Amino acid sequence: MYFILVLLIYLKGAYGCPLDCYCTSDDEYADGVLVDCENLGLDEIPFDIPAHVTTLLLNFNNIRGIESLQYYTNLRALELQHNYLTSIDGATLQSLPYLKILVLSENEIVRLPARPFRGLQYLEWVDLRGNQISSVNQHAFYKAHSINYLNLVDNEISEIPDGTFLPLTNYNLWLVLNNNSLTELPADISKMNGIQYLSISHNNLDYIAPQ
């Protein structure tokens, strides 16, 4: 069954374009393909996406899962803003080794699990704003060293365990935590010498310890 599915993806997607989507060469990545399937009312990800897709835009649809993307290993940019995802599928993401940009904003994600970005050594941009995240695992960013932009604005986070952000060692890190329910910051955030920009407005912080 696995072989048949992979063969179908290759035969249907190597040169074609899904119905109602727009496909063109990807100016950002040599020999890449940009596929735009935004705002089409899709309940599922099309199975006939070009095999060499590098940028995939699936914003403003009704998609609830991304399991089928594990076969598109050339993906560099994945956008799924305004869909109905309830979780971060780490197993699928880890099958996309070249992923650089991940946009999952305005979904229904409720927690950041352990190690969803493990093995994504090129991942730089993670946008999770506007979800319903209330739980953050201490190992959520395990081996996510390359992230330089993390947006968690407009969630329901009240606590972030100590050590959660320490793997984020990029020296140009932008960390945006506005509009949550934080009462305190991780005590060891002062050890993060790479933070270039930290935004924490509109939380429930009464006191920030001097560093």
Coordinates of N, CA and C in Angstrom, one line a residue:
M1 N 0.8 -1.2 0.0 CA 0.0 0.0 0.0 C 0.9 1.3 0.0
Y2 N 1.9 1.2 0.8 CA 2.8 2.4 0.9 C 3.4 2.6 -0.5
F3 N 3.9 1.6 -1.2 CA 4.5 1.7 -2.5 C 3.5 2.3 -3.5
I4 N 2.2 1.9 -3.5 CA 1.2 2.3 -4.4 C 1.0 3.8 -4.2
L5 N 0.9 4.3 -2.9 CA 0.6 5.7 -2.6 C 1.7 6.5 -3.1
V6 N 3.0 6.1 -2.8 CA 4.1 6.9 -3.3 C 4.2 7.0 -4.8
L7 N 3.9 5.9 -5.5 CA 3.8 5.9 -6.9 C 2.8 6.8 -7.5
L8 N 1.6 6.8 -6.8 CA 0.5 7.7 -7.3 C 0.9 9.2 -7.1
I9 N 1.6 9.5 -6.0 CA 2.0 10.8 -5.8 C 3.0 11.3 -6.8
Y10 N 3.9 10.3 -7.2 CA 5.0 10.7 -8.2 C 4.3 10.9 -9.6
L11 N 3.5 9.9 -10.0 CA 2.9 10.0 -11.3 C 2.0 11.1 -11.5
K12 N 1.1 11.4 -10.4 CA 0.2 12.5 -10.6 C 0.8 13.9 -10.3
G13 N 1.8 13.9 -9.4 CA 2.4 15.1 -9.0 C 3.7 15.6 -9.6
A14 N 4.3 14.7 -10.3 CA 5.6 15.1 -10.8 C 5.6 16.3 -11.8
Y15 N 4.5 16.4 -12.6 CA 4.4 17.5 -13.5 C 3.1 18.3 -13.5
G16 N 2.1 17.7 -12.8 CA 0.8 18.4 -12.8 C 0.6 19.3 -11.7
C17 N -0.6 19.8 -11.5 CA -1.0 20.7 -10.5 C -2.4 20.3 -10.0
P18 N -2.6 20.3 -8.7 CA -3.9 20.0 -8.1 C -5.0 20.9 -8.7
L19 N -6.2 20.4 -8.8 CA -7.4 21.2 -9.4 C -7.6 22.4 -8.5
D20 N -7.7 23.5 -9.2 CA -8.0 24.9 -8.6 C -6.8 25.5 -7.9
C21 N -5.7 24.8 -7.8 CA -4.5 25.3 -7.2 C -3.7 26.0 -8.3
Y22 N -2.7 26.8 -7.8 CA -1.8 27.5 -8.8 C -0.4 27.0 -8.5
C23 N 0.3 26.6 -9.5 CA 1.7 26.1 -9.4 C 2.6 26.9 -10.3
T24 N 3.8 27.2 -9.8 CA 4.8 27.9 -10.6 C 6.1 27.6 -10.1
S25 N 7.2 28.0 -10.8 CA 8.5 27.9 -10.3 C 8.7 28.7 -9.0
D26 N 9.5 28.2 -8.1 CA 9.7 28.8 -6.8 C 11.0 29.6 -6.9
D27 N 10.9 31.0 -6.9 CA 12.0 31.9 -7.0 C 13.0 31.8 -5.9
E28 N 12.5 31.3 -4.7 CA 13.3 31.2 -3.5 C 14.3 30.0 -3.6
Y29 N 13.9 29.0 -4.3 CA 14.7 27.8 -4.2 C 14.9 27.2 -5.6
A30 N 16.2 27.0 -6.0 CA 16.5 26.5 -7.4 C 15.8 25.2 -7.7
D31 N 15.2 25.1 -8.8 CA 14.5 23.9 -9.3 C 13.3 23.6 -8.4
G32 N 12.8 24.5 -7.7 CA 11.7 24.2 -6.8 C 10.4 24.6 -7.4
V33 N 9.3 24.2 -6.8 CA 7.9 24.4 -7.2 C 7.1 25.1 -6.1
L34 N 6.5 26.2 -6.4 CA 5.5 26.8 -5.4 C 4.1 26.3 -5.8
V35 N 3.4 25.8 -4.8 CA 2.0 25.4 -5.0 C 1.1 26.2 -4.0
D36 N 0.2 26.9 -4.6 CA -0.7 27.8 -3.9 C -2.1 27.2 -3.9
C37 N -2.6 26.6 -2.8 CA -3.9 26.1 -2.7 C -4.7 26.8 -1.6
E38 N -4.5 28.1 -1.5 CA -5.2 28.9 -0.5 C -6.6 29.1 -0.7
N39 N -7.4 29.1 0.4 CA -8.8 29.6 0.3 C -9.7 28.8 -0.7
L40 N -9.5 27.5 -0.7 CA -10.3 26.7 -1.6 C -11.3 25.8 -0.9
G41 N -11.4 26.0 0.4 CA -12.4 25.1 1.2 C -12.0 23.7 1.3
L42 N -10.7 23.4 1.2 CA -10.2 22.0 1.2 C -10.3 21.4 2.6
D43 N -10.9 20.2 2.6 CA -10.9 19.4 3.9 C -9.7 18.6 4.1
E44 N -9.0 18.3 3.0 CA -7.8 17.4 3.0 C -6.7 18.1 2.1
I45 N -5.5 17.7 2.3 CA -4.4 18.1 1.5 C -4.5 17.3 0.2
P46 N -4.5 18.0 -1.0 CA -4.5 17.3 -2.3 C -3.4 16.2 -2.4
F47 N -3.7 15.1 -2.9 CA -2.7 14.0 -3.0 C -1.8 14.2 -4.3
D48 N -2.2 15.1 -5.2 CA -1.5 15.2 -6.5 C -0.7 16.5 -6.5
I49 N -0.2 16.9 -5.4 CA 0.8 18.0 -5.3 C 2.1 17.6 -6.1
P50 N 2.7 18.5 -6.8 CA 3.9 18.1 -7.5 C 5.0 17.6 -6.6
A51 N 5.6 16.5 -7.0 CA 6.6 15.8 -6.1 C 7.7 16.6 -5.6
H52 N 8.1 17.7 -6.4 CA 9.3 18.5 -6.0 C 8.9 19.8 -5.4
V53 N 7.7 19.9 -4.8 CA 7.2 21.1 -4.2 C 8.2 21.6 -3.1
T54 N 8.5 22.9 -3.1 CA 9.4 23.4 -2.1 C 8.6 24.4 -1.2
T55 N 7.6 25.1 -1.8 CA 6.8 26.0 -1.0 C 5.3 25.6 -1.2
L56 N 4.6 25.4 -0.1 CA 3.2 24.9 -0.1 C 2.4 25.8 0.7
L57 N 1.4 26.5 0.1 CA 0.5 27.4 0.7 C -0.9 26.8 0.8
L58 N -1.3 26.5 2.0 CA -2.6 25.9 2.3 C -3.4 26.7 3.3
N59 N -3.2 28.0 3.3 CA -3.9 28.9 4.2 C -5.4 29.0 3.9
F60 N -6.2 29.2 4.9 CA -7.6 29.5 4.8 C -8.3 28.3 4.1
N61 N -8.2 27.1 4.7 CA -8.9 26.0 4.3 C -9.5 25.3 5.6
N62 N -9.9 24.1 5.4 CA -10.6 23.3 6.6 C -9.8 22.1 6.9
I63 N -8.5 22.1 6.7 CA -7.6 20.9 6.9 C -7.4 20.6 8.4
R64 N -7.5 19.3 8.7 CA -7.4 18.9 10.1 C -6.2 18.0 10.4
G65 N -5.4 17.6 9.3 CA -4.3 16.8 9.5 C -3.3 17.0 8.3
I66 N -2.0 16.6 8.6 CA -1.0 16.9 7.6 C -0.2 15.6 7.3
E67 N -0.7 14.4 7.7 CA 0.1 13.2 7.6 C 0.6 12.9 6.2
S68 N -0.2 13.3 5.1 CA 0.2 13.0 3.8 C 1.4 13.8 3.3
L69 N 1.8 14.8 4.0 CA 2.9 15.6 3.6 C 4.3 14.9 3.9
Q70 N 4.3 13.8 4.5 CA 5.5 13.1 4.8 C 6.3 12.7 3.6
Y71 N 5.6 12.6 2.5 CA 6.3 12.2 1.2 C 6.9 13.3 0.5
Y72 N 6.7 14.6 0.9 CA 7.2 15.7 0.1 C 8.5 16.2 0.8
T73 N 9.5 15.5 0.7 CA 10.7 15.7 1.5 C 11.5 16.9 1.0
N74 N 11.1 17.6 -0.1 CA 11.9 18.8 -0.5 C 11.3 20.0 0.0
L75 N 10.2 19.9 0.8 CA 9.5 21.1 1.3 C 10.5 22.0 2.1
R76 N 10.5 23.3 1.8 CA 11.2 24.3 2.5 C 10.3 25.2 3.3
A77 N 9.1 25.5 2.8 CA 8.2 26.4 3.4 C 6.8 25.8 3.4
L78 N 6.1 25.8 4.6 CA 4.8 25.2 4.7 C 3.9 26.1 5.5
E79 N 2.8 26.6 4.9 CA 1.9 27.5 5.5 C 0.5 26.9 5.6
L80 N 0.0 26.8 6.8 CA -1.3 26.3 7.1 C -2.1 27.2 8.0
Q81 N -2.0 28.5 7.8 CA -2.7 29.4 8.6 C -4.2 29.3 8.4
H82 N -5.0 29.5 9.4 CA -6.5 29.5 9.4 C -7.0 28.1 8.8
N83 N -6.7 27.1 9.6 CA -7.3 25.7 9.3 C -7.8 25.2 10.6
Y84 N -7.9 23.9 10.7 CA -8.5 23.3 11.9 C -7.6 22.2 12.5
L85 N -6.3 22.5 12.5 CA -5.4 21.6 13.2 C -5.5 21.7 14.7
T86 N -5.5 20.6 15.3 CA -5.6 20.6 16.8 C -4.4 20.1 17.5
S87 N -3.4 19.7 16.7 CA -2.1 19.3 17.3 C -1.0 19.5 16.3
I88 N 0.2 19.4 16.8 CA 1.4 19.5 16.0 C 1.9 18.1 15.7
D89 N 1.9 17.8 14.4 CA 2.3 16.4 14.0 C 3.8 16.3 13.9
G90 N 4.5 16.0 15.0 CA 5.9 15.9 15.0 C 6.5 14.9 14.1
A91 N 5.8 13.7 14.0 CA 6.3 12.6 13.1 C 6.3 13.1 11.7
T92 N 5.3 13.8 11.2 CA 5.3 14.2 9.8 C 6.3 15.3 9.6
L93 N 6.4 16.3 10.5 CA 7.3 17.4 10.4 C 8.8 16.8 10.3
Q94 N 9.1 15.8 11.1 CA 10.4 15.3 11.1 C 10.8 14.5 9.9
S95 N 9.8 14.3 9.0 CA 10.1 13.7 7.7 C 10.4 14.7 6.6
L96 N 10.4 16.0 7.0 CA 10.7 17.1 6.1 C 12.0 17.8 6.5
P97 N 13.1 17.1 6.2 CA 14.4 17.5 6.7 C 14.9 18.9 6.3
Y98 N 14.4 19.5 5.2 CA 14.8 20.8 4.7 C 13.9 21.9 5.1
L99 N 12.9 21.7 5.9 CA 11.9 22.7 6.2 C 12.6 23.9 6.9
K100 N 12.3 25.1 6.4 CA 12.8 26.3 7.0 C 11.7 27.2 7.6
I101 N 10.5 27.2 7.0 CA 9.5 28.1 7.4 C 8.2 27.2 7.7
L102 N 7.7 27.4 8.9 CA 6.5 26.7 9.3 C 5.5 27.7 9.9
V103 N 4.3 27.8 9.3 CA 3.3 28.7 9.7 C 2.0 27.9 10.0
L104 N 1.7 27.8 11.3 CA 0.5 27.1 11.8 C -0.4 28.0 12.6
S105 N -0.4 29.3 12.3 CA -1.1 30.3 13.1 C -2.6 30.1 12.8
E106 N -3.4 30.6 13.8 CA -4.9 30.6 13.7 C -5.5 29.2 13.4
N107 N -5.0 28.3 14.2 CA -5.6 26.9 14.2 C -6.2 26.7 15.5
E108 N -6.3 25.4 15.9 CA -6.9 25.0 17.2 C -6.0 24.2 18.0
I109 N -4.7 24.4 17.9 CA -3.7 23.6 18.6 C -3.7 24.0 20.0
V110 N -3.7 23.0 20.9 CA -3.9 23.2 22.3 C -2.6 23.0 23.1
R111 N -1.6 22.3 22.6 CA -0.4 22.1 23.4 C 0.8 22.0 22.5
L112 N 2.0 22.3 23.1 CA 3.2 22.1 22.4 C 3.8 20.9 23.0
P113 N 3.9 19.8 22.2 CA 4.4 18.5 22.8 C 5.9 18.4 22.8
A114 N 6.5 17.4 23.3 CA 7.9 17.2 23.3 C 8.5 16.9 22.0
R115 N 9.5 17.5 21.6 CA 10.4 17.2 20.4 C 9.6 17.2 19.1
P116 N 8.7 18.1 18.8 CA 8.1 18.1 17.5 C 9.0 18.5 16.3
F117 N 10.0 19.3 16.7 CA 10.9 19.8 15.7 C 12.3 19.2 15.6
R118 N 12.4 18.0 16.3 CA 13.7 17.3 16.3 C 14.1 16.9 14.9
G119 N 15.4 17.2 14.6 CA 15.9 16.8 13.3 C 15.7 17.8 12.2
L120 N 15.0 18.9 12.5 CA 14.8 20.0 11.5 C 15.9 21.0 11.6
Q121 N 17.1 20.7 11.1 CA 18.3 21.5 11.4 C 18.2 22.8 10.6
Y122 N 17.3 23.0 9.6 CA 17.3 24.2 8.9 C 16.1 25.1 9.3
L123 N 15.3 24.6 10.2 CA 14.0 25.3 10.6 C 14.4 26.7 11.3
E124 N 13.9 27.8 10.7 CA 14.2 29.1 11.2 C 13.0 29.9 11.7
W125 N 11.9 29.7 11.1 CA 10.7 30.5 11.3 C 9.5 29.6 11.8
V126 N 9.0 29.8 13.0 CA 7.9 29.1 13.5 C 6.8 30.0 14.0
D127 N 5.7 30.0 13.3 CA 4.6 30.9 13.7 C 3.4 30.1 14.2
L128 N 3.1 30.2 15.5 CA 2.0 29.5 16.2 C 1.0 30.5 16.8
R129 N 1.0 31.7 16.4 CA 0.1 32.7 17.0 C -1.4 32.3 16.7
G130 N -2.2 32.8 17.7 CA -3.6 32.6 17.5 C -4.2 31.2 17.6
N131 N -3.5 30.4 18.4 CA -4.1 29.1 18.6 C -4.7 29.0 20.0
Q132 N -4.8 27.9 20.6 CA -5.4 27.7 21.9 C -4.4 27.0 22.8
I133 N -3.1 27.2 22.6 CA -2.0 26.6 23.3 C -2.1 27.0 24.8
S134 N -2.2 26.0 25.7 CA -2.2 26.3 27.1 C -1.1 25.5 27.8
S135 N -0.6 24.4 27.1 CA 0.4 23.6 27.7 C 1.6 23.5 26.8
V136 N 2.8 23.8 27.5 CA 4.1 23.8 26.8 C 5.0 22.8 27.4
N137 N 5.4 21.7 26.7 CA 6.3 20.7 27.3 C 7.7 21.3 27.4
Q138 N 8.4 21.0 28.4 CA 9.7 21.5 28.6 C 10.7 21.2 27.5
H139 N 10.4 20.1 26.8 CA 11.3 19.7 25.7 C 10.7 20.0 24.3
A140 N 9.8 21.0 24.3 CA 9.1 21.3 23.0 C 10.1 21.8 21.9
F141 N 11.2 22.4 22.3 CA 12.2 22.9 21.3 C 13.5 22.1 21.4
Y142 N 13.4 20.9 21.8 CA 14.6 20.0 21.8 C 15.3 19.9 20.4
K143 N 16.5 20.2 20.4 CA 17.3 20.2 19.1 C 16.7 21.1 18.0
A144 N 16.1 22.2 18.5 CA 15.6 23.2 17.5 C 16.5 24.4 17.4
H145 N 17.8 24.1 17.3 CA 18.8 25.2 17.5 C 18.7 26.3 16.4
S146 N 18.2 26.0 15.3 CA 18.3 26.9 14.2 C 17.1 28.0 14.2
I147 N 16.1 27.8 15.0 CA 15.0 28.7 15.0 C 15.5 30.1 15.4
N148 N 15.1 31.1 14.5 CA 15.5 32.5 14.9 C 14.2 33.4 15.0
Y149 N 13.1 32.8 14.8 CA 11.8 33.5 15.0 C 10.8 32.6 15.5
L150 N 10.2 32.9 16.7 CA 9.2 32.1 17.3 C 8.1 33.0 17.8
N151 N 6.9 32.8 17.2 CA 5.7 33.6 17.5 C 4.7 32.8 18.2
L152 N 4.4 33.1 19.5 CA 3.4 32.4 20.3 C 2.3 33.4 20.8
V153 N 2.1 34.5 20.1 CA 1.2 35.5 20.4 C -0.3 34.9 20.4
D154 N -1.1 35.5 21.3 CA -2.5 35.2 21.3 C -2.8 33.7 21.5
N155 N -2.2 33.1 22.5 CA -2.5 31.8 23.0 C -3.0 31.9 24.4
E156 N -3.0 30.8 25.1 CA -3.5 30.7 26.5 C -2.5 30.1 27.4
I157 N -1.2 30.5 27.2 CA -0.1 30.0 27.9 C 0.0 30.7 29.3
S158 N 0.0 30.0 30.4 CA 0.1 30.6 31.7 C 1.4 30.3 32.3
E159 N 2.1 29.2 31.8 CA 3.4 28.8 32.4 C 4.2 28.2 31.4
I160 N 5.5 28.5 31.4 CA 6.5 27.9 30.5 C 7.6 27.4 31.4
P161 N 7.8 26.0 31.4 CA 8.8 25.4 32.3 C 10.2 26.0 32.1
D162 N 10.9 26.0 33.2 CA 12.4 26.4 33.1 C 13.1 25.4 32.1
G163 N 13.9 26.0 31.3 CA 14.7 25.1 30.3 C 14.0 25.0 28.9
T164 N 12.8 25.4 28.8 CA 12.0 25.2 27.6 C 12.7 25.9 26.4
F165 N 13.2 27.1 26.6 CA 13.8 27.9 25.5 C 15.3 27.8 25.3
L166 N 15.9 27.1 26.3 CA 17.4 27.0 26.2 C 18.0 26.4 24.9
P167 N 17.2 25.4 24.3 CA 17.8 24.9 23.0 C 17.8 25.9 21.9
L168 N 17.1 27.0 22.1 CA 17.1 28.1 21.0 C 18.3 28.9 21.1
T169 N 19.4 28.5 20.5 CA 20.7 29.1 20.6 C 21.1 30.0 19.5
N170 N 20.2 30.2 18.5 CA 20.5 31.2 17.4 C 20.7 32.6 18.0
Y171 N 21.7 33.2 17.5 CA 22.1 34.5 18.0 C 21.3 35.7 17.4
N172 N 20.3 35.4 16.7 CA 19.4 36.5 16.2 C 18.0 36.1 16.5
L173 N 17.7 35.6 17.7 CA 16.4 35.0 18.1 C 15.4 36.1 18.4
W174 N 14.3 36.1 17.7 CA 13.1 36.9 18.0 C 12.1 36.0 18.7
L175 N 11.7 36.3 20.0 CA 10.8 35.5 20.8 C 9.6 36.4 21.1
V176 N 8.4 36.1 20.6 CA 7.3 36.9 20.8 C 6.2 36.2 21.6
L177 N 5.9 36.7 22.8 CA 5.0 36.0 23.7 C 3.8 36.9 24.1
N178 N 3.5 37.9 23.4 CA 2.4 38.8 23.7 C 1.0 38.1 23.8
N179 N 0.1 38.7 24.6 CA -1.3 38.3 24.7 C -1.4 36.8 25.1
N180 N -0.8 36.5 26.2 CA -1.0 35.2 26.8 C -1.4 35.4 28.3
S181 N -1.2 34.4 29.1 CA -1.6 34.5 30.5 C -0.5 34.3 31.4
L182 N 0.7 34.6 31.0 CA 1.9 34.3 31.7 C 2.0 35.2 33.0
T183 N 2.3 34.5 34.1 CA 2.5 35.2 35.4 C 3.9 35.4 35.7
E184 N 4.8 34.6 35.1 CA 6.2 34.7 35.2 C 6.9 34.2 34.0
L185 N 8.2 34.5 33.8 CA 9.0 34.0 32.7 C 9.9 32.9 33.2
P186 N 10.3 32.0 32.4 CA 11.3 31.0 32.8 C 12.5 31.6 33.5
A187 N 12.9 31.1 34.6 CA 13.9 31.7 35.4 C 15.2 31.8 34.7
D188 N 15.5 30.8 33.8 CA 16.7 30.7 33.1 C 16.7 31.4 31.7
I189 N 15.7 32.2 31.5 CA 15.7 33.0 30.2 C 16.9 34.0 30.1
S190 N 17.4 34.4 31.3 CA 18.5 35.3 31.3 C 19.8 34.6 30.8
K191 N 19.8 33.3 30.7 CA 21.0 32.6 30.2 C 21.0 32.6 28.6
M192 N 20.0 33.1 28.0 CA 19.9 33.0 26.6 C 20.5 34.2 25.9
N193 N 21.8 34.1 25.7 CA 22.5 35.3 25.2 C 22.1 35.6 23.7
G194 N 21.5 34.7 23.1 CA 21.2 35.0 21.7 C 19.9 35.8 21.4
I195 N 19.1 36.1 22.4 CA 17.9 36.8 22.2 C 18.1 38.2 21.7
Q196 N 17.7 38.5 20.5 CA 17.8 39.9 20.0 C 16.6 40.7 20.3
Y197 N 15.4 40.0 20.3 CA 14.1 40.7 20.6 C 13.2 39.8 21.4
L198 N 12.7 40.4 22.5 CA 11.8 39.6 23.4 C 10.6 40.6 23.6
S199 N 9.4 40.1 23.3 CA 8.2 40.9 23.5 C 7.2 40.1 24.3
I200 N 6.8 40.7 25.4 CA 5.9 40.0 26.4 C 4.8 40.8 26.9
S201 N 4.3 41.8 26.1 CA 3.2 42.7 26.5 C 1.9 41.9 26.6
H202 N 1.0 42.5 27.4 CA -0.3 41.9 27.6 C -0.3 40.5 28.1
N203 N 0.4 40.3 29.2 CA 0.4 39.1 30.0 C 0.0 39.5 31.4
N204 N 0.1 38.6 32.4 CA -0.2 38.8 33.7 C 1.0 38.9 34.6
L205 N 2.1 39.5 34.1 CA 3.3 39.6 34.8 C 3.3 40.7 35.8
D206 N 3.5 40.4 37.1 CA 3.5 41.5 38.1 C 4.9 42.0 38.4
Y207 N 5.9 41.1 38.1 CA 7.2 41.4 38.4 C 8.2 40.7 37.5
I208 N 9.2 41.4 37.0 CA 10.2 40.7 36.2 C 11.6 40.9 37.0
A209 N 12.1 39.8 37.4 CA 13.4 39.8 38.2 C 14.5 40.5 37.4
P210 N 15.3 41.4 38.0 CA 16.4 42.0 37.3 C 17.4 40.9 37.0
Q211 N 18.1 41.1 35.8 CA 19.0 40.1 35.3 C 20.4 40.6 35.5

